Coordinates of C-alpha atoms in Angstrom, one line a residue:
Chain A
M2 CA -42.4 -56.2 -26.1
K3 CA -45.2 -56.5 -26.6
A4 CA -47.3 -53.2 -27.5
P5 CA -50.2 -52.6 -24.4
T6 CA -53.6 -53.3 -25.7
A7 CA -56.8 -50.8 -24.4
K8 CA -57.8 -53.1 -22.4
S9 CA -54.6 -53.8 -20.0
S10 CA -53.3 -50.4 -20.3
A11 CA -56.7 -48.6 -18.7
A12 CA -56.6 -51.5 -16.0
R13 CA -52.9 -51.0 -15.7
R14 CA -53.8 -47.2 -15.3
Q15 CA -57.5 -48.4 -12.9
F16 CA -54.5 -49.5 -10.7
L17 CA -52.1 -46.9 -11.2
F18 CA -55.5 -44.6 -10.3
D19 CA -56.0 -46.7 -7.1
S20 CA -52.9 -47.4 -5.6
A21 CA -51.8 -43.0 -5.3
R22 CA -55.2 -43.1 -4.0
M23 CA -55.0 -45.2 -1.5
A24 CA -51.5 -44.1 -0.3
C25 CA -52.3 -40.5 -0.1
G26 CA -55.4 -41.1 2.2
V27 CA -53.7 -44.0 4.1
G28 CA -50.2 -41.2 4.4
L29 CA -52.7 -38.8 5.5
L30 CA -53.3 -41.6 8.3
G31 CA -50.2 -41.5 8.8
L32 CA -48.6 -38.1 8.6
G33 CA -51.6 -37.9 11.4
L34 CA -50.4 -40.8 13.9
G35 CA -47.0 -39.4 13.4
L36 CA -47.5 -36.1 14.7
Y37 CA -49.8 -37.3 17.4
A38 CA -46.8 -39.7 18.1
K39 CA -44.9 -36.4 18.3
Q40 CA -47.4 -35.0 21.0
A41 CA -47.0 -38.0 22.9
R42 CA -43.8 -38.2 23.5
A43 CA -44.1 -34.5 25.7
L44 CA -44.5 -36.7 28.9
P45 CA -46.1 -34.1 31.0
A46 CA -43.3 -33.3 34.2
L47 CA -46.2 -34.7 36.7
A48 CA -46.3 -38.4 35.6
L49 CA -43.1 -40.6 36.3
R50 CA -42.0 -44.0 35.0
P51 CA -42.0 -46.8 36.2
P52 CA -38.0 -47.2 37.8
G53 CA -36.1 -48.4 35.3
A54 CA -37.7 -47.2 32.4
L55 CA -35.7 -45.7 29.3
A56 CA -35.6 -42.3 28.3
E57 CA -39.0 -41.2 27.1
D58 CA -38.5 -41.3 23.4
Q59 CA -36.7 -45.0 24.2
F60 CA -39.6 -46.1 25.8
L61 CA -42.6 -45.3 23.4
G62 CA -41.0 -47.8 21.1
A63 CA -40.1 -50.6 23.4
C64 CA -43.0 -50.7 25.9
I65 CA -45.7 -53.3 24.2
R66 CA -48.9 -51.3 26.9
C67 CA -49.2 -55.4 28.7
G68 CA -49.4 -53.6 31.9
L69 CA -47.6 -56.6 33.2
C70 CA -45.6 -53.8 35.9
V71 CA -48.3 -52.3 36.9
R72 CA -50.5 -56.7 37.9
D73 CA -47.0 -56.9 39.8
C74 CA -47.1 -54.1 41.5
P75 CA -47.8 -54.8 45.7
Y76 CA -48.8 -50.9 45.9
D77 CA -50.8 -50.5 43.0
T78 CA -49.1 -47.5 42.5
L79 CA -48.8 -48.0 38.8
S80 CA -51.8 -47.5 36.5
L81 CA -51.9 -47.4 32.4
A82 CA -52.9 -44.2 30.6
K83 CA -57.1 -44.3 29.8
P84 CA -56.9 -42.9 26.4
E85 CA -58.0 -38.6 27.8
A86 CA -54.9 -39.1 30.1
P87 CA -51.8 -37.1 28.8
V88 CA -49.4 -39.4 28.6
A89 CA -49.5 -41.8 25.8
T90 CA -52.3 -44.5 26.1
G91 CA -51.4 -48.2 27.4
T92 CA -48.2 -47.0 29.1
P93 CA -47.7 -47.0 32.7
Y94 CA -47.0 -44.1 34.8
F95 CA -48.1 -43.3 38.2
T96 CA -48.3 -39.7 40.0
A97 CA -45.8 -39.3 43.3
R98 CA -48.2 -36.6 45.2
Q99 CA -51.3 -39.5 44.4
I100 CA -49.7 -43.3 45.4
P101 CA -45.6 -43.2 45.2
C102 CA -43.1 -45.5 44.6
E103 CA -42.2 -47.3 47.6
M104 CA -39.1 -49.0 45.7
C105 CA -39.6 -52.4 46.4
E106 CA -36.4 -54.5 46.7
D107 CA -36.2 -56.7 44.4
I108 CA -38.0 -53.9 41.7
P109 CA -41.2 -56.5 41.3
C110 CA -42.2 -54.1 38.2
V111 CA -39.0 -54.4 36.1
V112 CA -38.8 -58.1 36.5
A113 CA -42.5 -58.4 35.3
C114 CA -41.6 -56.1 31.7
P115 CA -41.0 -58.6 29.2
T116 CA -39.2 -55.9 26.1
G117 CA -36.8 -53.9 28.5
A118 CA -38.4 -50.6 28.3
L119 CA -38.5 -51.4 31.9
D120 CA -34.2 -51.9 32.3
H121 CA -33.6 -55.4 33.4
A122 CA -30.1 -54.2 34.2
L123 CA -31.3 -51.7 37.2
A124 CA -30.6 -54.1 40.0
D125 CA -30.3 -52.1 42.9
I126 CA -33.7 -49.7 43.6
N127 CA -31.7 -46.9 44.9
Q128 CA -29.8 -46.4 41.7
A129 CA -33.6 -45.3 40.3
K130 CA -33.8 -42.5 38.3
M131 CA -37.7 -41.7 37.8
G132 CA -37.2 -38.2 38.8
V133 CA -35.7 -35.7 40.7
A134 CA -37.3 -33.9 43.7
V135 CA -37.1 -30.6 43.8
L136 CA -38.6 -27.9 46.6
I137 CA -40.3 -25.9 44.3
D138 CA -41.6 -23.2 46.8
H139 CA -39.3 -21.4 49.3
E140 CA -42.3 -19.4 50.0
T141 CA -44.5 -21.8 51.1
C142 CA -42.4 -24.8 52.6
L143 CA -42.8 -24.7 56.1
N144 CA -38.9 -25.2 56.7
F145 CA -38.4 -21.8 54.7
L146 CA -40.7 -20.1 57.6
G147 CA -38.6 -21.1 59.8
L148 CA -40.3 -23.9 61.1
R149 CA -39.8 -27.5 62.2
C150 CA -42.1 -29.2 59.9
D151 CA -39.0 -32.0 58.3
V152 CA -41.8 -34.5 56.8
C153 CA -40.5 -34.3 53.6
Y154 CA -36.7 -35.1 55.4
R155 CA -38.0 -37.9 57.6
V156 CA -40.5 -40.1 54.8
C157 CA -37.2 -40.1 52.8
P158 CA -36.5 -43.7 51.8
V159 CA -33.0 -42.3 51.1
I160 CA -32.4 -40.2 54.4
D161 CA -29.3 -38.0 55.3
K162 CA -28.2 -38.8 51.2
A163 CA -31.4 -37.8 48.9
I164 CA -32.4 -34.8 51.2
T165 CA -30.7 -33.2 53.8
L166 CA -31.3 -30.6 56.4
D167 CA -28.8 -27.6 55.7
H168 CA -28.8 -24.8 58.6
Q169 CA -28.7 -21.8 57.9
P170 CA -29.5 -18.3 60.3
N171 CA -32.8 -17.5 60.4
L172 CA -32.1 -13.6 59.5
R173 CA -36.0 -12.8 60.2
T174 CA -36.1 -13.3 63.3
G175 CA -31.7 -13.4 64.0
R176 CA -31.6 -16.0 66.5
H177 CA -32.7 -18.9 65.4
A178 CA -31.9 -21.5 62.4
M179 CA -33.2 -22.4 60.0
F180 CA -33.2 -26.0 59.1
L181 CA -33.6 -25.8 54.9
P182 CA -34.6 -29.3 53.2
T183 CA -32.2 -29.7 50.0
V184 CA -32.1 -31.7 47.4
H185 CA -29.2 -34.1 46.1
S186 CA -29.8 -35.3 42.8
E187 CA -26.7 -38.0 43.0
H188 CA -28.6 -40.3 45.8
C189 CA -33.2 -39.4 45.1
T190 CA -34.9 -41.7 43.1
G191 CA -37.8 -39.9 42.3
C192 CA -39.6 -41.9 44.3
G193 CA -42.1 -39.3 45.1
K194 CA -42.6 -40.2 49.0
C195 CA -41.1 -36.3 49.9
E196 CA -44.1 -35.3 47.5
K197 CA -47.1 -37.1 49.0
A198 CA -46.4 -36.5 52.8
C199 CA -45.6 -32.4 52.6
V200 CA -48.2 -31.0 54.3
L201 CA -49.3 -27.9 52.7
E202 CA -52.2 -28.2 50.5
Q203 CA -50.6 -27.9 47.3
A204 CA -46.4 -29.8 47.8
A205 CA -43.7 -27.5 48.1
I206 CA -41.4 -30.2 47.3
R207 CA -41.7 -32.3 43.2
V208 CA -40.3 -35.0 41.6
L209 CA -39.5 -33.7 38.2
P210 CA -38.4 -35.3 35.7
P211 CA -34.0 -35.0 35.8
Q212 CA -34.0 -32.6 32.3
L213 CA -36.4 -30.6 34.0
A214 CA -35.2 -30.4 37.2
K215 CA -31.2 -30.2 36.2
G216 CA -29.0 -27.5 35.4
E217 CA -26.0 -28.7 33.3
L218 CA -23.4 -26.8 33.5
G219 CA -20.8 -26.4 30.1
S220 CA -18.5 -29.1 29.7
H221 CA -15.4 -27.0 29.5
Y222 CA -16.2 -26.1 33.2
R223 CA -13.9 -27.5 36.2
I224 CA -14.2 -26.9 39.9
G225 CA -11.6 -24.9 41.2
W226 CA -12.1 -26.9 44.8
E227 CA -12.6 -30.1 43.5
E228 CA -9.8 -30.2 40.7
K229 CA -7.3 -29.2 43.9
N230 CA -8.8 -32.5 45.6
K231 CA -8.5 -34.8 43.0
A232 CA -4.6 -32.9 42.2
G233 CA -3.6 -32.7 45.1
H234 CA -2.5 -28.9 45.0
S235 CA -3.8 -25.9 42.7
L236 CA -3.5 -26.5 39.2
I237 CA -2.8 -23.0 38.7
D238 CA 0.6 -21.2 40.5
E239 CA -0.9 -18.7 42.9
S240 CA 1.5 -16.9 44.1
E241 CA 2.1 -16.1 39.8
M242 CA -2.4 -14.6 40.6
L243 CA -3.0 -11.3 40.3
D244 CA -5.4 -9.0 41.7
L245 CA -6.4 -6.4 40.1
P246 CA -6.7 -3.0 42.0
D247 CA -10.7 -2.3 43.4
R248 CA -12.1 0.8 42.1
M249 CA -12.4 2.9 45.2
P250 CA -13.4 6.6 45.6
E251 CA -10.0 8.4 45.9
G252 CA -8.7 8.7 49.5
V253 CA -11.4 5.4 50.8
D254 CA -9.4 3.0 52.3
L255 CA -11.1 -0.5 52.9
P256 CA -10.4 -1.8 56.5
G257 CA -9.7 -5.4 55.7
H258 CA -8.2 -5.5 52.6
Y259 CA -5.7 -8.0 51.6
D260 CA -3.4 -6.5 48.8
P261 CA -1.5 -9.2 46.7
A262 CA 1.5 -6.4 45.6
S263 CA 2.0 -6.1 49.1
G264 CA 1.1 -9.1 50.2
K265 CA -0.2 -7.4 53.3
T266 CA -4.0 -6.5 54.7
A267 CA -5.3 -2.7 55.5
P268 CA -6.6 -2.9 59.6
A269 CA -9.8 -2.9 59.8
R270 CA -11.1 -0.4 62.3
D271 CA -12.2 -0.8 66.0
L272 CA -11.0 -4.1 66.0
P273 CA -7.4 -5.0 68.9
D274 CA -6.0 -6.6 66.4
G275 CA -6.3 -4.5 63.6
G276 CA -8.9 -7.0 62.6
V277 CA -6.2 -9.6 60.6
L278 CA -8.6 -12.3 62.2
A279 CA -11.8 -11.9 63.1
I280 CA -12.9 -10.5 59.1
P281 CA -12.5 -13.2 56.2
S282 CA -10.8 -10.5 54.1
K283 CA -8.5 -13.6 51.9
P284 CA -10.4 -14.3 48.6
P285 CA -11.3 -17.8 48.1
G286 CA -8.0 -19.7 46.6
L287 CA -5.3 -17.3 48.3
G288 CA -6.2 -18.2 52.2
D289 CA -3.0 -20.5 52.5
S290 CA -0.6 -18.5 50.6
P291 CA 2.4 -17.3 52.2
Chain B
M20 CA -92.6 -55.2 8.8
S21 CA -90.3 -57.8 6.3
A22 CA -91.1 -60.3 4.2
V23 CA -87.5 -61.1 3.9
K24 CA -86.2 -64.5 4.7
R25 CA -83.8 -64.3 7.7
A26 CA -80.3 -65.8 6.7
G27 CA -80.0 -68.9 8.2
A28 CA -83.6 -69.1 8.6
D29 CA -83.0 -72.6 6.9
A30 CA -79.8 -73.8 8.4
I31 CA -82.4 -73.3 11.9
A32 CA -85.6 -75.5 10.1
A33 CA -83.2 -77.6 8.4
K34 CA -80.6 -78.1 11.9
G35 CA -82.5 -76.9 13.8
W36 CA -81.2 -73.4 16.3
V37 CA -78.6 -74.9 18.1
I38 CA -77.1 -77.2 15.7
A39 CA -77.9 -73.8 13.5
H40 CA -75.6 -72.0 15.9
K41 CA -73.1 -74.0 16.7
W42 CA -69.7 -72.2 16.2
L43 CA -71.4 -69.1 16.9
I44 CA -72.1 -70.2 20.0
L45 CA -68.1 -71.5 20.9
R46 CA -66.8 -68.8 19.7
R47 CA -68.2 -66.3 21.6
L48 CA -67.5 -69.0 24.4
S49 CA -64.1 -69.1 23.6
Q50 CA -64.2 -65.1 23.4
F51 CA -65.4 -64.4 26.8
A52 CA -63.6 -67.1 28.7
I53 CA -60.5 -65.6 27.7
L54 CA -62.2 -62.3 28.3
A55 CA -62.9 -64.0 32.3
L56 CA -59.7 -65.7 32.5
F57 CA -58.4 -62.0 32.7
L58 CA -61.4 -60.7 34.5
L59 CA -61.8 -62.9 37.0
S60 CA -57.6 -63.3 38.0
P61 CA -57.5 -60.8 40.8
L62 CA -61.8 -61.6 41.9
L63 CA -61.0 -66.0 42.1
G64 CA -58.8 -66.0 44.4
A65 CA -60.3 -63.6 46.7
W66 CA -64.2 -65.3 46.2
I67 CA -63.0 -68.9 47.5
T68 CA -60.5 -67.3 50.6
K69 CA -64.2 -65.5 51.7
G70 CA -66.5 -69.1 50.9
L71 CA -63.7 -70.8 52.9
L72 CA -63.5 -69.1 55.6
W73 CA -67.6 -68.7 55.5
V74 CA -67.6 -72.3 55.2
A75 CA -65.2 -72.6 57.8
E76 CA -67.1 -69.9 60.8
F77 CA -70.3 -71.8 59.6
T78 CA -69.3 -75.3 60.7
N79 CA -67.2 -74.2 63.3
S80 CA -64.8 -76.9 62.3
P81 CA -61.0 -76.8 62.8
D82 CA -60.3 -78.6 59.4
V83 CA -61.8 -76.8 57.5
M84 CA -60.2 -73.2 59.8
A85 CA -57.2 -74.9 59.0
L86 CA -58.0 -75.8 55.4
Y87 CA -58.6 -72.4 55.0
Q88 CA -55.2 -71.4 56.9
R89 CA -53.2 -73.7 54.2
W90 CA -54.9 -71.4 51.2
I91 CA -54.4 -68.1 52.3
D92 CA -50.5 -69.4 53.1
S93 CA -50.2 -70.8 49.8
S94 CA -49.1 -68.5 47.1
L95 CA -52.2 -70.1 45.2
S96 CA -55.0 -68.0 47.2
R97 CA -52.7 -64.8 44.9
V98 CA -51.9 -66.4 41.5
W99 CA -53.5 -64.6 38.7
I100 CA -54.6 -67.1 36.0
V101 CA -54.2 -64.1 33.2
K102 CA -51.8 -61.3 33.8
G103 CA -51.3 -58.4 31.4
N104 CA -53.8 -57.9 28.4
L105 CA -53.6 -59.4 24.3
N106 CA -50.9 -57.0 23.6
Y107 CA -48.6 -59.7 26.3
S108 CA -49.9 -61.8 28.7
Y109 CA -48.3 -64.5 31.4
T110 CA -51.1 -67.1 32.1
L111 CA -50.5 -68.8 35.3
G112 CA -46.4 -67.5 35.8
F113 CA -45.9 -70.0 33.0
L114 CA -47.0 -69.3 29.7
P115 CA -46.1 -66.1 27.5
L116 CA -48.2 -65.1 24.9
T117 CA -46.7 -62.1 22.5
D118 CA -48.9 -59.9 19.9
P119 CA -46.7 -60.5 16.8
F120 CA -47.9 -57.7 15.3
V121 CA -47.2 -55.2 18.3
A122 CA -43.8 -56.7 18.6
A123 CA -43.2 -56.1 15.2
Q124 CA -43.2 -53.0 15.7
S125 CA -41.8 -52.3 18.7
M126 CA -38.7 -53.9 17.0
L127 CA -39.1 -52.0 13.8
A128 CA -39.0 -49.4 16.3
G129 CA -35.5 -50.6 17.7
H130 CA -35.9 -52.5 21.0
V131 CA -36.1 -56.4 20.8
P132 CA -38.2 -57.8 23.5
E133 CA -36.7 -59.5 26.8
K134 CA -36.7 -63.4 26.9
L135 CA -40.1 -64.2 28.1
G136 CA -41.5 -61.6 25.4
L137 CA -39.5 -63.3 22.5
I138 CA -40.7 -67.2 24.1
G139 CA -43.9 -65.2 23.9
L140 CA -43.5 -64.3 20.6
L141 CA -42.8 -67.3 19.1
I142 CA -45.4 -69.0 20.3
T143 CA -48.5 -67.0 19.4
V144 CA -46.6 -67.1 15.6
L145 CA -46.0 -70.6 15.7
F146 CA -50.1 -71.2 16.8
Y147 CA -51.3 -68.5 14.2
L148 CA -48.7 -70.4 11.7
L149 CA -50.6 -73.8 12.0
F150 CA -54.4 -72.9 13.2
G151 CA -55.0 -69.6 11.1
G152 CA -54.3 -65.8 11.5
R153 CA -57.4 -64.7 11.5
L154 CA -58.4 -67.5 14.4
F155 CA -57.5 -64.5 16.6
C156 CA -60.0 -61.9 15.0
S157 CA -63.0 -64.4 15.3
W158 CA -62.2 -66.6 19.0
V159 CA -59.9 -63.8 20.5
C160 CA -60.1 -60.6 19.8
P161 CA -63.3 -58.5 22.3
L162 CA -63.6 -55.9 19.3
N163 CA -65.2 -58.6 16.7
I164 CA -68.0 -59.1 19.2
V165 CA -68.9 -55.4 18.6
T166 CA -68.6 -55.1 15.2
D167 CA -70.3 -58.9 15.0
A168 CA -73.3 -57.0 16.6
A169 CA -72.9 -53.8 14.4
G170 CA -73.3 -56.4 11.9
W171 CA -76.3 -58.2 12.5
L172 CA -77.7 -54.8 13.3
R173 CA -77.1 -54.1 10.3
L174 CA -78.9 -57.0 8.8
R175 CA -81.8 -56.5 11.0
L176 CA -82.1 -52.7 10.5
G177 CA -81.8 -53.5 6.8
V178 CA -79.2 -50.7 6.5
K179 CA -78.5 -50.2 3.2
G180 CA -75.2 -48.7 1.4
S181 CA -71.9 -48.8 2.5
V182 CA -69.1 -46.6 1.9
H183 CA -66.4 -48.4 -0.9
L184 CA -63.2 -49.2 0.4
G185 CA -60.9 -51.7 -1.3
R186 CA -60.2 -54.9 1.7
A187 CA -57.0 -54.4 0.7
T188 CA -56.8 -50.9 2.7
R189 CA -56.1 -53.0 5.9
Y190 CA -53.2 -54.0 4.6
W191 CA -51.8 -50.5 3.7
I192 CA -52.6 -49.2 7.4
M193 CA -50.5 -52.2 8.0
G194 CA -47.7 -51.3 5.8
M195 CA -47.9 -47.5 7.1
A196 CA -48.0 -48.8 11.0
L197 CA -44.8 -51.2 10.1
A198 CA -43.2 -48.1 8.5
G199 CA -44.6 -45.4 11.1
S200 CA -43.0 -47.4 13.9
L201 CA -39.6 -47.7 12.1
L202 CA -39.4 -43.8 11.1
T203 CA -41.1 -42.5 15.0
G204 CA -39.5 -44.9 17.0
T205 CA -42.4 -45.7 18.8
V206 CA -45.0 -48.6 19.1
L207 CA -47.3 -46.7 16.5
W208 CA -50.2 -48.1 16.1
E209 CA -50.9 -48.9 20.2
L210 CA -51.4 -44.9 20.0
I211 CA -54.9 -45.3 18.6
N212 CA -55.3 -49.0 17.8
P213 CA -59.2 -50.1 18.9
V214 CA -58.6 -53.6 19.8
S215 CA -56.0 -53.1 22.5
M216 CA -57.6 -49.7 23.8
L217 CA -60.9 -51.8 24.5
H218 CA -59.1 -55.1 26.1
R219 CA -57.2 -52.8 28.1
G220 CA -59.9 -51.0 29.3
L221 CA -62.1 -54.2 30.8
F222 CA -59.3 -55.0 32.6
F223 CA -57.3 -52.0 33.0
G224 CA -60.3 -49.3 33.9
I225 CA -61.9 -47.7 30.2
G226 CA -62.1 -43.9 30.7
A227 CA -62.4 -42.7 27.1
A228 CA -61.6 -46.1 25.0
W229 CA -65.2 -46.5 25.7
M230 CA -66.2 -43.8 22.6
V231 CA -63.4 -45.3 20.2
V232 CA -65.4 -48.7 20.5
L233 CA -68.5 -46.8 20.1
A234 CA -67.4 -45.0 16.9
V235 CA -65.9 -48.3 15.7
F236 CA -69.7 -49.6 15.8
L237 CA -71.4 -47.0 15.1
F238 CA -69.2 -46.8 12.0
D239 CA -69.7 -50.4 10.7
L240 CA -73.9 -50.1 11.2
F241 CA -73.7 -46.6 9.3
V242 CA -71.1 -46.5 7.8
M243 CA -69.5 -49.2 5.8
R244 CA -70.4 -52.8 6.4
R245 CA -68.1 -54.9 8.1
G246 CA -66.3 -51.9 7.5
W247 CA -63.2 -51.9 10.8
C248 CA -62.8 -55.9 10.7
G249 CA -63.2 -55.6 7.0
H250 CA -61.1 -53.2 5.7
L251 CA -59.3 -51.3 7.7
C252 CA -57.7 -53.2 11.0
P253 CA -53.9 -53.7 10.6
V254 CA -54.4 -56.2 13.1
G255 CA -56.5 -57.7 11.4
A256 CA -54.3 -57.8 8.5
F257 CA -51.6 -59.4 10.0
Y258 CA -52.8 -62.2 11.2
S259 CA -54.0 -62.9 7.3
L260 CA -50.5 -62.8 6.4
L261 CA -49.7 -65.0 9.3
G262 CA -51.7 -67.1 8.9
R263 CA -51.6 -67.6 5.5
W264 CA -50.0 -71.2 4.6
S265 CA -52.1 -72.9 7.5
P266 CA -53.5 -76.1 7.6
L267 CA -56.7 -75.6 9.1
R268 CA -59.4 -74.0 6.6
V269 CA -62.7 -73.8 6.4
A270 CA -64.3 -76.3 3.1
A271 CA -67.2 -76.7 1.5
P272 CA -66.4 -80.3 0.3
A273 CA -70.7 -81.3 -0.9
R274 CA -70.1 -78.1 -2.8
A275 CA -72.7 -79.9 -5.1
A276 CA -75.6 -79.8 -2.7
C277 CA -75.3 -76.4 -2.9
N278 CA -78.5 -74.4 -3.2
D279 CA -77.2 -71.0 -4.4
C280 CA -79.4 -69.6 -0.9
M281 CA -76.7 -67.2 -0.4
D282 CA -77.2 -67.2 3.1
C283 CA -73.8 -67.7 3.9
F284 CA -72.2 -65.0 1.9
E285 CA -74.5 -62.6 4.0
I286 CA -73.5 -64.0 6.9
C287 CA -69.7 -64.3 6.1
P288 CA -68.0 -61.3 7.9
E289 CA -65.3 -61.5 4.0
P290 CA -68.0 -62.9 2.0
Q291 CA -65.3 -62.8 -0.8
V292 CA -63.4 -65.7 0.1
I293 CA -66.0 -67.9 0.0
R294 CA -66.8 -67.7 -3.9
P295 CA -64.2 -69.3 -5.5
A296 CA -63.9 -72.3 -3.2
L297 CA -67.7 -72.9 -3.7
K298 CA -68.2 -71.8 -6.9
G299 CA -64.6 -73.3 -8.7
E300 CA -65.9 -76.9 -9.8
A301 CA -66.0 -75.0 -13.4
N302 CA -62.9 -73.5 -13.3
G303 CA -61.2 -76.7 -11.4
V304 CA -60.4 -74.9 -8.1
G305 CA -60.9 -77.4 -5.1
P306 CA -63.5 -76.7 -2.1
V307 CA -60.9 -75.1 -0.1
I308 CA -61.0 -71.6 0.8
L309 CA -57.3 -70.8 0.2
A310 CA -58.1 -67.0 0.9
A311 CA -56.0 -65.5 3.6
N312 CA -58.9 -63.0 5.3
C313 CA -61.3 -65.8 5.8
T314 CA -61.7 -66.1 10.1
N315 CA -62.4 -69.4 9.9
C316 CA -65.3 -68.4 12.1
G317 CA -67.3 -70.8 11.3
R318 CA -70.3 -69.0 10.9
C319 CA -71.4 -70.1 7.3
I320 CA -71.1 -74.1 8.4
D321 CA -73.6 -73.0 10.9
V322 CA -76.3 -71.1 8.2
C323 CA -75.8 -73.4 5.6
S324 CA -78.7 -75.8 5.5
K325 CA -77.6 -78.0 3.6
D326 CA -74.8 -78.7 5.3
V327 CA -71.8 -77.3 2.8
F328 CA -69.7 -76.3 4.5
T329 CA -67.3 -77.4 7.0
F330 CA -63.3 -77.4 8.9
D331 CA -60.8 -78.6 7.2
L332 CA -57.4 -79.5 6.2
R333 CA -55.6 -77.2 3.4
F334 CA -53.7 -80.4 1.7
N335 CA -57.5 -82.1 1.6
N336 CA -58.4 -80.3 -1.6
P337 CA -58.8 -81.9 -5.0
V338 CA -60.0 -80.0 -7.9
S339 CA -63.3 -81.6 -8.2
T340 CA -66.0 -82.7 -6.0
L341 CA -68.5 -84.0 -7.7
P342 CA -70.2 -87.2 -6.3
L343 CA -69.2 -90.4 -8.5
A344 CA -72.7 -92.5 -8.5
A345 CA -76.1 -92.4 -7.3
P346 CA -76.0 -88.6 -6.9
A347 CA -76.5 -87.4 -10.1
T348 CA -80.1 -87.8 -10.4
D349 CA -79.6 -86.9 -6.6
R350 CA -78.5 -83.0 -8.0
S351 CA -80.5 -83.2 -10.6
A352 CA -84.3 -83.4 -8.9
R353 CA -82.7 -80.2 -6.7
V354 CA -82.3 -78.8 -9.7

C-alpha cells in the first residue's frame, strides 16, 4: 500500500469532515421530519378518510396525495388537506358535519385510487368502515329528552340496521316511551349522514374513528347466551350451580327470593298467588332449570 | 444606475430579443400549458356548454339546440383533460403518469401501487430516461417559475453573497427522504415538499402553502443563489439520477467560437455543468454537457451571442471540435 502523502491525507480529512457535517445536518432535518411524520399520524377524531382507506399509519405510506379520489367524488365530499389542516398535508379527508359521504354504489373514489391507499378489495359500500356513529350526548339528544326527532334514524342509509330506535319507558313522565337511537357498529359505515342531519346546534351524534368509538372485550370473554345459542345448550351444568346465601340481616326474609338449596321460591307479599309468577325472581340462566 | 452589462445583452443585440429568449419562452409555455391543462379541465366543459347555449338562444336555431343537447348528453362535456396533480395524474381517462420519487418513497414505505399507478410509473421513468430527468425541473415543475423569478431578481437587484452549501446536499436530503420513508412507513418528503404543495395548492386549494412557496422565493433571493433547485430539492436530485444516461443533452459543438463573455455561466441554474464541456478542448473532453444536474433548460443556447450551444445527442461527442480548415485564422482574429 502506498503511504499517504500530506496532500491526499488532507483531502481525505476534508472529505470525511464534509461528509460528517452533511450527515449531521441532513440527519437533524430527517429527525425533525420523522417526528413530524409521527405527529401527522394522529388523525383528528372528526376528520374521516374516504371509504376503503387503510389504517392511518398504512395510509400515510400508501397515499401519494394525487387527489384522484377528490376529483371522482360526485358530491364534493372529499378534499385534500391544506398545510395548516390538522391532517397530513395533501391527504384526502372529509368532515361529516359539512358534507357526509353519499355511499355511491360504484365507489368511484376507491376505483380512482392509483395506489390502493383506498383498498380496491372494497366492492360493497355497505362494508365500508369510515368510522362509527356514536350518540355521544345523551343530555341534549331530543329523543333522550322524550321527543320524537328521529332524524338521524330516518336519514341513515342503513336504516333499521345501523341505527335502530330502542323503546324505553320514560321514567320522568311515567307514561310515555322514549325512542332511543341506537347505533349497531357492525352495520354502521361511518358515512356521517346522521351527524350532518342532527338538528342540534352541535350534533349529539357524531362519527368517530372505530378505535375511538369501540370498546373491546377481553379475548377470553365468552358471552353466555351467545355460546348457549351456538352450542344448543348451556356450557355449564346448571344443576351443579351454587347460589351462595344472600347476606340478609337476621330475621329478614326476602319476598319472592329463589333459594337454590331447596329449589323453592319464598312467597311474595300482597299478591294472590304468592307473587311467583308476577316477580321475575329467578336469576338469568336458571329460569328454565327444574 | 449601473453600467454593468446584463447577461444576454450581446445575444439580444446579435439575434434579436425573441431568438435570444427562444428556449425560455418555450419553457414557460410548456410550464403554463401544463398548469392550464390541469386548471382548465373543470372549467372548459362548462364554458363550451355555456357558449353553445348562448349561441342556441341567440340564433334560435333548432340545429344548434340539437347540437347543444347532444353536447350536454355526451360524456365529452364532463370530461377532465387531466385529473390529479404532479404526483399522479390521469389524462383523458387514458394516460396515467406517476411521479417516480413519490412512488419510490411509497414503495419503500411498503406499498406497491395499483395497476394504473405502476403503468404511470413505467411511462414517466422511460420518458425521463430518454429525455433527461431534469427536463421535469425546467419544463414542468411550477416551483421552477418561482425560483427562476428569484434568480432573475437576484441578478437585477445585484444581491451579493450567498450561503455556501455543497450542491451534493440534495442527494443527502434525497437519501434521507428515502431512508426515512423506509423507517417511518410514510411518504416522508410529501409532508413538506414545496413542489407538490404548490402544484396541489393551485388545483385543490392552496391554504398556507403560499407561505412555503414565498419562503423558497425569499431563500433563493436573499440567502442562497439558486438555493432550492440547485442545492436542496431532493425531487430534482432524484430526476438528476434518473436522467443520468439520457441521450438528449445540451452540447457546445461550436465551443471554439466562445468569446468568454461568461453570460452562460451567469444565467445557468447549474453553472458547474458547463465548464467541462465548454472548456474541455485542452483536456480532451467532448462538447456534450454530460453532468446529470443539467436541467436541459436551454437558457445557455439563448444567451450565447456566438451560438456555441445547441441541443444534441450525448453520442455526438467528439473529443475535439476544432474547426478543420479555414476558421483557424478566423479564430485567431477574434482572440
